[in-house]
Structures are given as structure tokens and as C-alpha cells.
XYZ file of N, CA and C in Angstrom:
813
model
N -87.986 41.888 -144.568
C -87.407 41.034 -144.272
C -85.986 41.015 -144.264
N -85.732 40.964 -145.176
C -83.685 40.796 -145.108
C -82.874 41.981 -144.209
N -84.092 42.718 -143.888
C -83.106 43.630 -142.940
C -83.295 43.137 -141.509
N -84.745 43.022 -141.599
C -84.648 42.250 -139.823
C -83.800 41.183 -139.797
N -83.771 39.815 -140.457
C -82.553 38.637 -140.358
C -81.148 39.631 -140.124
N -81.592 40.861 -141.024
C -79.506 41.671 -140.359
C -79.976 41.443 -138.896
N -79.971 41.960 -138.535
C -80.520 42.530 -137.353
C -80.274 41.860 -135.644
N -81.218 40.774 -135.948
C -81.245 39.380 -135.168
C -80.207 38.448 -135.430
N -78.932 38.605 -136.790
C -77.779 37.735 -136.724
C -76.797 39.012 -136.186
N -76.689 40.160 -135.723
C -76.305 41.610 -134.737
C -76.175 41.134 -133.626
N -77.576 40.787 -133.204
C -77.364 40.617 -131.690
C -77.112 38.995 -131.569
N -76.552 38.056 -131.943
C -76.576 37.031 -131.614
C -78.112 35.982 -132.017
N -77.624 34.789 -131.368
C -78.873 33.841 -131.355
C -78.790 33.922 -130.494
N -78.384 34.842 -128.888
C -79.447 34.021 -128.065
C -79.834 35.362 -127.849
N -79.816 36.289 -128.854
C -80.410 37.927 -129.089
C -80.175 38.928 -127.286
N -79.251 38.830 -126.880
C -78.574 39.310 -125.826
C -77.727 40.418 -126.977
N -78.454 41.993 -126.278
C -77.380 43.123 -126.884
C -76.537 42.382 -127.109
N -75.390 44.190 -127.421
C -73.854 43.632 -127.010
C -73.613 44.255 -125.825
N -74.085 45.244 -125.165
C -73.710 46.232 -124.082
C -74.014 45.141 -122.677
N -75.035 44.090 -122.688
C -74.655 43.168 -121.250
C -74.059 42.762 -121.770
N -73.804 41.805 -122.851
C -73.020 40.803 -123.024
C -71.404 41.360 -122.348
N -71.094 42.637 -122.835
C -69.432 43.384 -122.133
C -70.196 43.754 -120.919
N -70.886 43.840 -119.963
C -71.078 43.734 -119.084
C -71.384 43.033 -117.954
N -71.340 42.142 -118.558
C -71.635 40.378 -117.858
C -69.929 39.716 -117.952
N -69.455 40.148 -118.804
C -67.690 39.503 -119.157
C -67.380 40.209 -117.885
N -67.486 41.686 -117.856
C -66.254 42.540 -116.785
C -67.040 42.398 -114.978
N -68.055 41.798 -114.758
C -68.928 40.800 -113.586
C -68.340 38.986 -113.498
N -68.377 38.886 -114.243
C -67.452 37.774 -114.159
C -65.365 38.328 -113.761
N -65.542 38.785 -114.774
C -63.602 39.613 -113.621
C -62.944 39.179 -112.765
N -64.455 40.395 -112.482
C -64.360 40.958 -110.658
C -64.421 39.748 -109.885
N -65.165 38.471 -110.422
C -65.776 37.659 -109.594
C -63.937 36.532 -109.188
N -63.675 36.770 -110.767
C -62.288 36.129 -110.141
C -61.370 36.446 -109.605
N -61.906 37.743 -110.036
C -60.147 38.607 -109.385
C -60.836 38.773 -107.872
N -62.343 38.377 -106.642
C -61.960 38.209 -105.655
C -61.200 36.961 -104.718
N -62.109 36.201 -106.274
C -61.736 35.021 -104.991
C -59.751 33.832 -105.432
N -58.898 35.028 -106.890
C -57.507 35.450 -106.485
C -57.146 35.719 -105.347
N -57.721 36.719 -104.581
C -57.114 37.668 -103.316
C -58.192 35.987 -101.790
N -58.501 35.433 -102.356
C -59.094 35.294 -101.177
C -57.968 34.177 -101.309
N -58.318 33.567 -101.994
C -57.622 31.542 -102.365
C -55.651 32.524 -102.171
N -55.411 33.211 -102.532
C -53.449 34.078 -101.728
C -54.154 34.799 -100.458
N -54.865 34.795 -99.133
C -54.926 35.386 -98.424
C -54.725 34.251 -97.404
N -56.103 32.765 -98.102
C -55.903 31.842 -96.916
C -54.444 30.950 -97.285
N -53.674 31.261 -98.263
C -52.219 30.460 -98.513
C -51.540 31.599 -97.570
N -51.644 32.387 -97.722
C -50.555 33.414 -96.620
C -50.984 32.623 -95.068
N -51.719 32.960 -94.754
C -52.016 32.115 -93.710
C -51.941 30.864 -93.049
N -51.335 30.035 -94.037
C -51.458 29.021 -93.669
C -49.864 28.776 -93.729
N -49.245 30.006 -94.036
C -47.572 29.489 -94.069
C -47.523 30.685 -93.473
N -48.124 30.946 -92.407
C -47.629 31.541 -91.153
C -46.415 30.928 -89.773
N -45.493 31.480 -89.718
C -44.780 30.480 -88.601
C -46.033 29.987 -87.360
N -45.722 28.432 -86.754
C -46.003 28.509 -86.050
C -45.293 28.894 -84.259
N -43.872 29.424 -84.127
C -44.167 30.389 -83.479
C -45.196 31.386 -83.231
N -45.812 32.173 -84.036
C -46.446 33.340 -84.631
C -47.755 32.915 -83.199
N -48.294 31.693 -83.997
C -49.779 30.990 -83.715
C -49.277 31.316 -82.386
N -48.680 30.215 -81.832
C -48.183 29.548 -80.249
C -48.111 30.932 -79.650
N -47.614 32.827 -80.608
C -48.059 33.700 -79.599
C -49.014 34.024 -78.831
N -50.115 34.492 -80.295
C -51.825 34.293 -79.724
C -52.171 33.075 -79.574
N -52.383 32.083 -79.179
C -53.033 31.456 -78.208
C -51.828 31.904 -76.392
N -51.126 31.865 -76.155
C -50.039 32.348 -75.289
C -50.860 33.688 -74.800
N -50.914 34.900 -75.651
C -51.808 36.029 -75.065
C -52.713 35.595 -74.919
N -54.444 34.597 -75.609
C -55.014 34.488 -75.238
C -55.834 33.860 -73.759
N -54.395 32.532 -73.207
C -54.352 32.877 -71.863
C -53.816 33.181 -71.205
N -53.369 33.698 -70.855
C -53.647 35.418 -70.540
C -54.255 35.942 -70.177
N -54.619 35.992 -70.454
C -56.752 36.662 -70.160
C -57.225 36.323 -68.961
N -57.278 37.067 -67.235
C -57.519 36.714 -66.588
C -59.183 36.179 -67.275
N -59.894 35.215 -66.181
C -61.495 34.670 -66.546
C -61.799 35.292 -65.576
N -62.916 36.335 -65.780
C -63.810 36.482 -64.045
C -65.115 36.144 -64.495
N -65.064 35.619 -63.636
C -66.691 34.774 -63.124
C -67.540 35.724 -63.336
N -68.401 35.589 -64.522
C -70.124 36.318 -63.839
C -70.873 36.533 -62.158
N -70.887 35.456 -61.390
C -71.230 35.210 -60.279
C -70.369 34.600 -59.226
N -70.078 35.358 -58.770
C -69.293 35.000 -57.313
C -69.378 33.877 -57.085
N -68.157 33.595 -56.378
C -68.663 32.036 -55.733
C -68.480 31.919 -54.539
N -69.948 31.836 -53.750
C -70.531 31.610 -51.902
C -68.933 31.248 -51.165
N -69.304 32.761 -50.116
C -68.490 32.078 -49.354
C -69.020 30.736 -48.025
N -67.295 30.941 -47.367
C -67.565 30.187 -47.073
C -67.335 30.056 -45.490
N -68.016 29.760 -44.160
C -67.807 30.058 -42.880
C -65.544 29.939 -43.354
N -65.710 30.661 -41.353
C -64.238 31.509 -41.389
C -64.396 31.090 -40.554
N -62.417 30.126 -40.065
C -62.312 29.948 -38.364
C -62.689 30.901 -37.622
N -62.970 31.315 -36.803
C -62.309 32.161 -34.977
C -61.437 32.023 -34.316
N -62.213 32.888 -33.553
C -60.917 32.434 -32.494
C -60.912 31.979 -31.087
N -60.355 31.098 -30.389
C -61.313 30.169 -29.690
C -61.391 30.399 -28.511
N -61.918 30.073 -28.046
C -63.587 30.162 -26.724
C -63.907 28.691 -26.250
N -64.454 28.817 -25.224
C -64.621 27.811 -24.072
C -66.308 28.042 -24.272
N -67.077 26.820 -25.045
C -68.453 27.235 -24.439
C -68.970 25.452 -24.911
N -69.746 26.049 -23.415
C -69.819 24.463 -22.582
C -71.096 24.665 -22.196
N -71.754 23.222 -21.203
C -72.716 22.904 -20.557
C -72.699 22.128 -19.265
N -72.755 22.971 -18.706
C -72.429 22.326 -16.549
C -73.866 21.830 -16.137
N -73.625 20.485 -17.184
C -75.065 20.203 -16.362
C -75.332 18.697 -17.173
N -75.028 17.844 -15.801
C -75.390 16.776 -15.946
C -76.089 15.785 -17.292
N -74.837 14.600 -17.473
C -76.090 13.907 -18.989
C -75.708 12.467 -18.741
N -76.343 11.954 -19.624
C -76.072 10.499 -20.010
C -75.064 10.487 -21.060
N -75.485 11.141 -22.266
C -74.492 12.026 -23.084
C -73.647 12.754 -23.337
N -71.916 12.949 -24.203
C -71.546 13.545 -23.750
C -71.604 14.799 -24.905
N -71.117 16.808 -24.390
C -71.397 17.323 -24.357
C -69.844 17.568 -25.763
N -70.992 17.616 -27.388
C -70.260 18.380 -28.564
C -70.616 19.882 -28.701
N -69.551 19.991 -29.275
C -68.726 21.775 -29.008
C -68.463 21.696 -31.423
N -68.850 21.947 -31.914
C -68.790 22.517 -32.417
C -67.280 23.870 -32.764
N -67.155 23.182 -33.828
C -65.507 24.296 -33.662
C -65.979 26.106 -34.429
N -66.088 27.318 -33.346
C -66.112 29.172 -33.368
C -66.192 29.280 -35.026
N -67.401 29.823 -35.863
C -67.400 29.768 -37.172
C -67.930 31.436 -37.463
N -66.809 32.085 -38.618
C -67.741 33.825 -38.571
C -69.067 33.059 -39.850
N -69.900 34.086 -39.019
C -71.020 33.783 -40.503
C -70.351 34.448 -41.422
N -70.306 34.043 -43.160
C -70.022 34.960 -43.693
C -70.997 35.437 -44.084
N -71.908 35.993 -44.067
C -72.882 36.737 -44.765
C -72.399 37.801 -44.178
N -73.435 37.759 -42.645
C -73.273 37.870 -41.324
C -72.398 38.578 -40.241
N -71.297 38.593 -40.734
C -69.825 38.155 -40.049
C -70.548 38.052 -38.161
N -71.007 37.698 -37.903
C -70.604 37.338 -36.538
C -70.321 36.087 -36.288
N -70.065 35.635 -35.380
C -69.128 34.960 -34.816
C -70.135 33.730 -33.799
N -70.369 32.593 -34.327
C -71.353 31.261 -34.490
C -70.439 30.032 -33.467
N -70.983 30.119 -32.222
C -69.835 28.706 -30.952
C -70.715 27.970 -31.098
N -71.505 27.015 -31.285
C -72.742 25.680 -31.129
C -72.568 24.262 -29.878
N -73.012 24.246 -29.214
C -72.716 22.685 -29.326
C -74.288 21.545 -29.128
N -73.886 20.492 -28.828
C -74.923 19.956 -29.152
C -74.617 17.974 -28.332
N -75.955 17.676 -27.462
C -75.919 16.686 -27.131
C -76.728 15.889 -27.062
N -76.374 14.669 -27.308
C -77.730 13.237 -27.917
C -77.767 13.007 -29.016
N -77.990 12.396 -29.838
C -78.925 12.276 -31.353
C -80.253 12.131 -31.216
N -81.189 13.537 -32.631
C -81.590 13.130 -32.595
C -82.884 12.511 -32.807
N -82.468 11.362 -33.242
C -82.777 10.172 -34.045
C -83.352 8.777 -33.133
N -82.967 9.482 -31.543
C -82.853 7.750 -30.116
C -84.101 8.816 -29.591
N -85.069 7.998 -30.294
C -85.918 8.790 -29.110
C -85.690 8.955 -27.764
N -85.543 7.334 -26.765
C -85.517 7.349 -25.906
C -84.493 8.410 -24.668
N -83.842 9.165 -25.309
C -82.619 10.017 -25.083
C -83.149 11.546 -25.850
N -82.480 12.598 -24.486
C -83.134 13.887 -24.385
C -82.082 14.777 -26.422
N -82.294 15.630 -26.153
C -81.467 15.987 -27.878
C -81.416 17.551 -27.821
N -80.081 17.872 -27.920
C -80.239 19.137 -27.550
C -79.021 19.618 -28.147
N -79.969 20.945 -29.245
C -78.836 21.719 -29.765
C -78.832 23.533 -29.457
N -77.504 24.180 -29.073
C -77.595 25.726 -28.878
C -76.555 25.880 -29.870
N -76.763 27.430 -30.651
C -76.571 28.326 -30.939
C -75.847 29.524 -29.978
N -74.704 29.630 -30.340
C -73.582 31.767 -29.093
C -74.211 32.093 -30.921
N -74.414 33.136 -30.741
C -74.168 34.629 -31.749
C -73.470 35.345 -31.206
N -72.872 36.113 -31.626
C -71.800 37.880 -30.568
C -71.527 37.979 -32.489
N -71.515 39.554 -31.781
C -71.228 40.945 -32.805
C -71.583 42.297 -32.283
N -70.074 42.752 -33.127
C -70.927 43.709 -32.613
C -72.055 44.573 -34.078
N -72.260 43.914 -34.669
C -73.252 43.959 -35.639
C -74.312 44.034 -35.263
N -75.229 43.054 -34.578
C -75.978 41.502 -35.023
C -76.906 42.263 -34.473
N -77.969 42.330 -35.793
C -79.599 42.765 -36.090
C -80.043 41.609 -34.488
N -81.657 42.583 -34.444
C -82.340 42.109 -33.341
C -82.945 40.492 -34.442
N -83.282 39.788 -33.590
C -83.474 37.865 -33.665
C -84.415 38.332 -34.913
N -84.692 36.995 -35.835
C -86.258 37.149 -36.118
C -86.673 36.157 -35.538
N -88.065 36.190 -36.302
C -88.796 35.462 -34.675
C -88.373 33.980 -35.262
N -89.141 33.628 -33.573
C -88.184 32.692 -32.934
C -89.227 31.178 -34.706
N -90.290 31.263 -35.446
C -90.134 30.327 -36.312
C -88.602 30.164 -37.010
N -88.715 31.599 -38.126
C -87.956 31.551 -38.626
C -86.409 30.990 -38.251
N -85.892 32.018 -36.990
C -84.917 31.322 -36.330
C -84.852 29.500 -36.507
N -85.992 28.402 -36.010
C -85.861 27.086 -35.834
C -85.455 27.199 -36.972
N -86.900 27.133 -38.308
C -86.999 26.837 -39.840
C -84.988 26.615 -39.792
N -84.304 28.183 -39.723
C -83.178 27.939 -40.533
C -82.322 27.632 -40.069
N -82.792 27.551 -39.020
C -81.831 26.461 -38.363
C -81.329 25.163 -38.140
N -82.174 24.594 -37.982
C -83.238 23.438 -38.534
C -82.904 22.446 -39.838
N -82.618 23.710 -40.440
C -82.224 22.625 -42.471
C -81.133 22.848 -42.593
N -79.948 23.478 -42.011
C -78.690 23.632 -42.245
C -78.162 23.826 -41.394
N -78.420 23.221 -39.632
C -77.634 23.048 -38.702
C -77.245 21.372 -38.472
N -76.241 20.366 -38.459
C -76.857 19.530 -37.373
C -77.622 18.733 -39.162
N -78.496 18.267 -38.220
C -79.975 16.563 -39.339
C -80.333 17.572 -40.354
N -80.637 17.685 -41.584
C -81.242 18.449 -42.104
C -82.956 17.420 -41.687
N -83.642 18.929 -40.843
C -84.906 18.693 -40.234
C -85.661 19.413 -41.145
N -86.430 19.555 -40.599
C -88.421 20.586 -41.341
C -88.650 20.418 -40.044
N -89.163 21.817 -39.724
C -90.572 22.610 -38.789
C -91.996 21.771 -39.167
N -92.369 20.565 -38.576
C -93.474 20.368 -39.369
C -94.619 21.100 -38.812
N -95.162 22.109 -37.682
C -96.150 22.121 -37.077
C -95.061 23.431 -35.485
N -95.911 23.933 -35.634
C -95.571 24.209 -34.213
C -97.214 24.704 -32.767
N -96.129 24.440 -31.542
C -97.126 24.789 -31.214
C -97.985 26.424 -30.054
N -97.756 25.576 -29.000
C -98.167 26.771 -27.727
C -96.203 27.583 -27.609
N -96.080 29.131 -27.347
C -95.376 29.779 -26.999
C -95.723 29.933 -25.377
N -94.483 30.365 -25.349
C -94.349 30.920 -23.816
C -92.343 31.802 -23.357
N -92.340 31.704 -22.311
C -91.627 32.875 -21.992
C -91.140 31.676 -20.309
N -89.604 32.314 -20.417
C -88.666 30.642 -19.306
C -87.536 32.221 -18.905
N -88.056 31.914 -17.148
C -87.492 33.385 -16.674
C -85.366 32.070 -16.764
N -85.137 33.318 -16.478
C -83.245 32.430 -16.970
C -82.155 33.155 -15.969
N -81.002 32.688 -15.919
C -79.358 33.998 -15.429
C -79.539 34.425 -16.955
N -80.019 35.060 -17.454
C -80.190 35.871 -19.824
C -80.881 36.541 -19.117
N -81.758 36.290 -18.187
C -83.550 37.643 -18.621
C -83.961 36.326 -19.350
N -86.074 37.290 -19.095
C -86.489 36.288 -20.174
C -86.688 35.462 -21.465
N -86.636 33.878 -21.074
C -86.734 33.483 -23.314
C -87.671 33.143 -23.738
N -87.608 33.607 -24.882
C -89.180 33.130 -25.828
C -88.778 31.898 -26.151
N -89.545 31.002 -25.841
C -89.834 29.821 -26.460
C -91.201 29.512 -27.292
N -91.036 27.995 -28.055
C -92.273 27.301 -29.161
C -92.241 26.332 -28.551
N -93.033 26.026 -28.920
C -93.046 23.997 -28.903
C -93.668 24.505 -30.815
N -92.730 22.983 -30.931
C -92.391 22.734 -32.287
C -92.073 21.257 -32.207
N -92.791 21.060 -33.758
C -92.559 19.104 -33.686
C -91.502 19.278 -35.091
N -90.338 18.475 -34.947
C -89.612 18.524 -36.008
C -89.688 17.212 -36.232
N -88.524 17.431 -37.858
C -88.987 16.695 -38.888
C -87.550 16.073 -39.061
N -87.463 14.203 -39.422
C -86.172 14.551 -40.089
C -85.922 13.105 -40.217
N -84.617 12.284 -39.558
C -84.885 10.944 -39.780
C -85.101 10.844 -38.697
N -86.227 11.371 -37.912
C -87.607 11.032 -36.478
C -88.818 11.978 -36.536
N -89.578 12.242 -36.110
C -89.858 12.582 -35.490
C -90.366 13.223 -34.461
N -89.092 14.604 -33.349
C -90.063 14.651 -32.177
C -91.280 15.705 -31.681
N -90.803 16.521 -30.875
C -91.918 17.070 -30.620
C -90.850 17.950 -29.332
N -90.283 19.168 -29.100
C -89.267 20.129 -29.178
C -89.751 21.089 -28.829
N -88.895 21.548 -27.746
C -89.151 23.601 -27.988
C -88.019 24.382 -27.524
N -88.667 25.446 -28.897
C -86.839 26.387 -29.163
C -87.396 27.327 -28.555
N -86.001 28.262 -28.667
C -85.587 29.029 -27.388
C -84.998 29.347 -27.685
N -85.297 31.448 -27.811
C -84.076 32.554 -28.074
C -83.573 33.404 -26.834
N -83.027 33.211 -26.980
C -82.649 35.125 -25.855
C -82.798 36.369 -26.329
N -83.733 37.419 -25.642
C -84.020 38.740 -26.714
C -83.552 40.054 -25.463
N -83.449 39.578 -24.371
C -82.617 40.556 -23.605
C -81.340 40.641 -23.355
N -80.580 40.080 -24.130
C -78.563 39.828 -23.529
C -78.282 40.665 -24.908
N -77.010 41.585 -25.372
C -76.081 41.581 -25.953
C -75.525 40.772 -28.064
N -75.219 39.326 -26.931
C -75.398 37.888 -27.541
C -76.928 37.551 -27.676
N -76.727 36.231 -28.546
C -78.220 35.697 -28.727
C -77.670 33.641 -28.275
N -79.018 33.166 -27.805
C -78.930 32.055 -27.851
C -79.565 31.854 -28.201
N -80.164 30.911 -29.356
C -81.064 29.796 -29.682
C -80.793 28.435 -29.891
N -82.057 27.868 -29.223
C -81.909 26.516 -29.916
C -83.141 26.129 -30.013
N -82.331 24.597 -29.473
C -84.135 23.668 -29.274
C -83.403 22.322 -28.207
N -84.564 22.076 -27.366
C -84.044 20.804 -26.445
C -85.707 19.995 -26.244
N -85.510 19.257 -26.865
C -86.164 17.267 -26.697
C -86.051 16.823 -25.406
N -87.139 16.309 -25.395
C -86.980 15.468 -24.101
C -87.127 13.419 -24.496
N -87.234 13.040 -23.503
C -87.069 11.688 -24.178
C -88.740 10.986 -24.770
N -88.688 10.185 -25.645
C -89.925 9.624 -25.530
C -91.307 10.485 -26.745
N -90.441 11.532 -26.677
C -90.639 12.752 -27.389
C -91.920 13.464 -27.683
N -91.966 14.087 -26.216
C -93.225 15.175 -25.776
C -91.558 15.847 -25.087
N -92.002 17.030 -25.320
C -91.021 18.536 -24.774
C -90.591 18.269 -23.323
N -89.645 19.177 -23.062
C -89.420 19.269 -21.801
C -90.232 19.707 -20.915
N -90.132 19.788 -20.281
C -90.999 21.292 -18.849
C -89.928 22.258 -18.851
N -91.638 22.963 -17.817
C -90.364 24.899 -18.256
C -88.696 24.315 -17.197
N -89.244 24.175 -16.571
C -87.499 24.188 -15.518
C -87.074 23.484 -15.597
N -87.104 21.883 -16.558
C -85.891 21.585 -17.444
C -85.328 22.754 -18.264
N -85.838 22.828 -19.560
C -85.480 23.976 -20.030
C -84.513 25.023 -19.382
N -85.407 25.922 -18.429
C -84.639 26.816 -17.778
C -83.041 26.239 -17.175
N -83.475 24.608 -16.200
C -82.335 24.645 -15.394
C -81.072 24.459 -17.094
N -80.741 23.707 -17.641
C -80.052 23.666 -19.372
C -79.785 25.048 -19.899
N -80.579 26.230 -20.239
C -80.274 27.506 -20.484
C -79.057 28.106 -19.374
N -80.001 27.860 -17.871
C -78.846 27.669 -16.241
C -77.415 27.725 -16.862
N -76.820 26.056 -17.499
C -76.164 25.461 -17.140
C -75.232 25.843 -18.580
N -75.321 26.854 -19.496
C -74.857 27.468 -20.485
C -73.838 27.561 -19.206
N -72.648 27.111 -20.355
C -71.091 28.332 -19.327
C -70.041 28.812 -20.340
N -69.369 29.752 -20.742
C -68.697 30.348 -21.291
C -67.200 31.193 -20.834
N -66.291 30.629 -21.776
C -64.534 31.578 -21.319
C -64.243 31.744 -22.069
N -64.426 33.326 -22.263
C -64.244 33.508 -23.787
C -62.784 35.497 -23.414
N -61.480 34.779 -22.410
C -61.110 36.706 -22.952
C -60.944 37.704 -24.047
N -61.460 37.170 -25.079
C -61.479 38.353 -26.046
C -62.505 38.878 -25.713
N -63.488 38.372 -24.966
C -65.257 38.928 -24.422
C -65.636 38.927 -23.081
N -64.936 40.275 -22.813
C -65.239 39.814 -21.120
C -66.962 40.221 -20.687
N -67.656 40.370 -21.184
C -69.170 41.121 -21.248
C -69.781 39.871 -21.341
N -69.375 38.971 -22.616
C -69.801 37.981 -22.460
C -70.009 36.556 -21.403
N -68.410 36.789 -21.128
C -68.067 35.679 -19.853
C -68.805 36.042 -18.707
N -68.851 37.163 -18.410
C -69.399 37.920 -17.179
C -70.865 37.435 -17.367
N -71.795 37.059 -18.580
C -72.927 37.622 -18.529
C -72.818 35.566 -17.903
N -72.019 35.470 -18.176
C -72.706 33.283 -18.109
C -72.060 32.806 -16.591
N -71.488 33.471 -16.110
C -70.729 33.495 -14.376
C -71.695 34.154 -14.040
N -72.866 34.297 -14.327
C -74.252 35.173 -13.645
C -74.736 33.894 -12.579
N -75.485 34.790 -11.443
C -75.927 34.415 -9.752
C -77.335 33.403 -11.643
N -77.528 32.035 -10.861
C -78.300 31.284 -11.633
C -79.837 31.337 -10.383
N -80.149 30.995 -11.619
C -82.304 31.212 -10.850
C -82.486 30.208 -10.371
N -83.178 30.232 -9.120
C -83.115 29.530 -7.814
C -84.581 28.282 -8.358
N -84.052 27.447 -9.068
C -85.018 25.965 -9.453
C -84.626 24.919 -8.410
N -84.464 25.243 -8.031
C -83.317 23.475 -7.755
C -82.463 22.964 -8.576
N -81.569 23.477 -9.246
C -81.324 22.977 -10.876
C -80.025 22.157 -10.204
N -79.405 20.799 -11.112
C -77.951 20.441 -11.095
C -76.880 20.333 -11.407
N -75.743 21.175 -10.500
C -74.978 21.571 -10.880
C -73.155 21.437 -11.066
N -73.272 20.940 -12.684
C -71.121 20.116 -12.341
C -70.553 20.765 -12.975
N -69.642 19.908 -13.372
C -68.616 21.042 -13.959
C -68.609 21.383 -15.358
N -67.478 21.204 -16.069
C -67.574 21.479 -17.613
C -67.049 20.264 -17.969
N -66.021 20.158 -17.135
C -65.251 18.125 -17.685
C -66.444 17.227 -17.410
N -67.143 17.309 -15.847
C -67.287 16.423 -15.541
C -69.237 15.968 -16.525
N -69.584 17.485 -16.858
C -70.444 17.327 -17.944
C -70.558 16.830 -19.142
N -69.069 17.080 -20.020
C -68.585 16.311 -20.675
C -68.756 14.110 -20.600
N -68.307 14.123 -19.619
C -68.707 11.683 -19.656
C -69.285 11.976 -18.908
N -69.979 10.867 -19.681
C -71.384 10.250 -20.092
C -71.703 9.754 -17.994
N -72.127 10.477 -17.610
C -72.961 10.014 -15.835
C -73.364 11.275 -15.603
N -74.382 10.285 -14.635
C -75.594 11.555 -14.234
C -76.398 10.030 -12.754
N -77.405 10.975 -12.513
C -78.160 10.005 -11.727
C -79.031 8.205 -11.861
N -79.016 9.066 -13.624
C -79.327 7.479 -13.959
C -78.456 6.701 -14.442
N -76.179 7.325 -14.122
C -75.360 5.910 -15.143
C -75.581 5.956 -16.272
N -74.327 5.034 -16.589
C -74.497 5.146 -17.962
C -75.330 3.873 -18.766
N -75.780 4.205 -19.827
C -76.830 3.857 -20.204
C -76.090 2.905 -20.725
N -77.343 1.210 -20.488
C -77.295 0.064 -20.703
C -77.316 0.101 -22.023
N -76.648 -0.239 -23.203
C -77.084 -1.411 -25.161
C -78.110 -1.656 -24.661
N -79.356 -2.398 -25.830
C -79.433 -2.580 -25.647
C -79.540 -4.078 -26.239
N -79.757 -5.461 -25.918
C -79.485 -6.928 -25.872
C -80.414 -7.043 -26.023
N -80.702 -8.700 -27.346
C -81.500 -9.394 -28.199
C -81.401 -10.634 -26.952
N -82.721 -11.473 -26.209
C -82.027 -12.285 -25.778
C -82.704 -13.967 -26.368
């Protein structure tokens, strides 16, 4: 019993071997050394001159930012050309500035007449597309849907009707009856040329929501004019002999005036 008591006193009150106590003291010392080193590093960083910190910020700002997604391309302006309509009408012809399509790099000239939402008057929109790398036009339905959604008022193709063909000075033009919806709902005739190096496409809406007659559409297409010294072949195609169908012909200047067989449109008044 006396020997056991002496062993317990040698091991200490916690019964921890002397070797284990030494290892614990060594670990504590190492932790203290690491903590002191970290404190010293923080103090050194805090004493770094402001000029050095500013230099680090300048270096970071000088690094150019390269976005992962390219910005959308916007149409660029094209060389001027005279695209017009030599057909009398109550509304003036509005010719948009020519542009180069950012994706296809093709030139687009566009004109319009009338307002789509005014049911009592015709509404017209025509786009002339030119370029050396012009791909075959998509189906007329797809082409009209794209034009309706992106050009002019936001429209959509609600339904389609009969398709057909109209003879013009540009050859046979494909047609499709479509009902367009937007500020109003109108049944019009869409068209696209297939026999020329350039492309003419658009739609014509007759008054009171009815599609135009084939003769009316053919006269309108034959009345389109172009004067572009940079493109003599296309200019020559527009000056070709018109189809004999008894169409009324005016000059481009007269076509931009609100004159015609019906005279100037009267304003609606309430009594």
C-alpha cells in the first residue's frame, strides 16, 4: 500500500504521466510562437505606407475588363440612295434612313405609307435588301413574322390565308394573305420577290380591314423607284418597263404629297 501511494504522488494529482505533461507544454509554446508571428505580420501590414496601398489599387484598376458576352451589334448607317414610291396616295411616303444589318451585313432601305391602326386608309411597308452575300430569302411566313415583330409598330401574325403570285416588272412576286395584330387587327397581303439579285418584301393593307386586290398590289410594286449611283444594276431594274395593267403613275415628288383622285383627306368632326 505504501508503494502504491508513492507512485500516485509521483504521477501527480491528475494521474497524468510526466512525458505527456512535457508534450502538452511544448504544444502550448508552439501555439504562442505562431500567434506572436501573426500579430507581428498584422502590425507590419498596418504600418505599410499609404502610397504602396494606392499603387496596388492603381495596378488593379489598370487591368482591362473583358466582358464574357459581347455587346449586341447595332445597325450602321449606309451610303445615301433614293428609294421611293411613284404612286399617288393620300398619305405621304416615309423613307427610313438606310442601314447595314449587323448580322448579315446586307443593306436595307425601307419606306412606309399610312398608319396601321387607321382602318379607313391603306397601310404599306416595303424593305429593299441588297448585298453580295445575300442568302435565299426564308419562307414568306417567317419573313413576315420577323418584319412584323421588329419593324415599325410591334405586330404579330395571327393567321394566314391563301398564297398566290403577282406579275411585276421585277418578275413574279410571291404573295400571302396574313392577318396582323397589334394596335389594330388588319388582313393584309405580304409579298417577297424571288427573281432578282436584291429582295423586296413587305405588306400592303387595304382600307376597312380587307386584303388588297392583286392589281392594286402589282401597281404598288411597279411604282417603287430607286436611284443609287453606287448600284447601277439595281437602279436599272427599277427603271424597267412597268407591267401593263392601267396603273396610275406619278413622279416621286408628287407621290410624297397628300394628293390623289380622292383629294385631301377630311378631318373627322363632331356635330
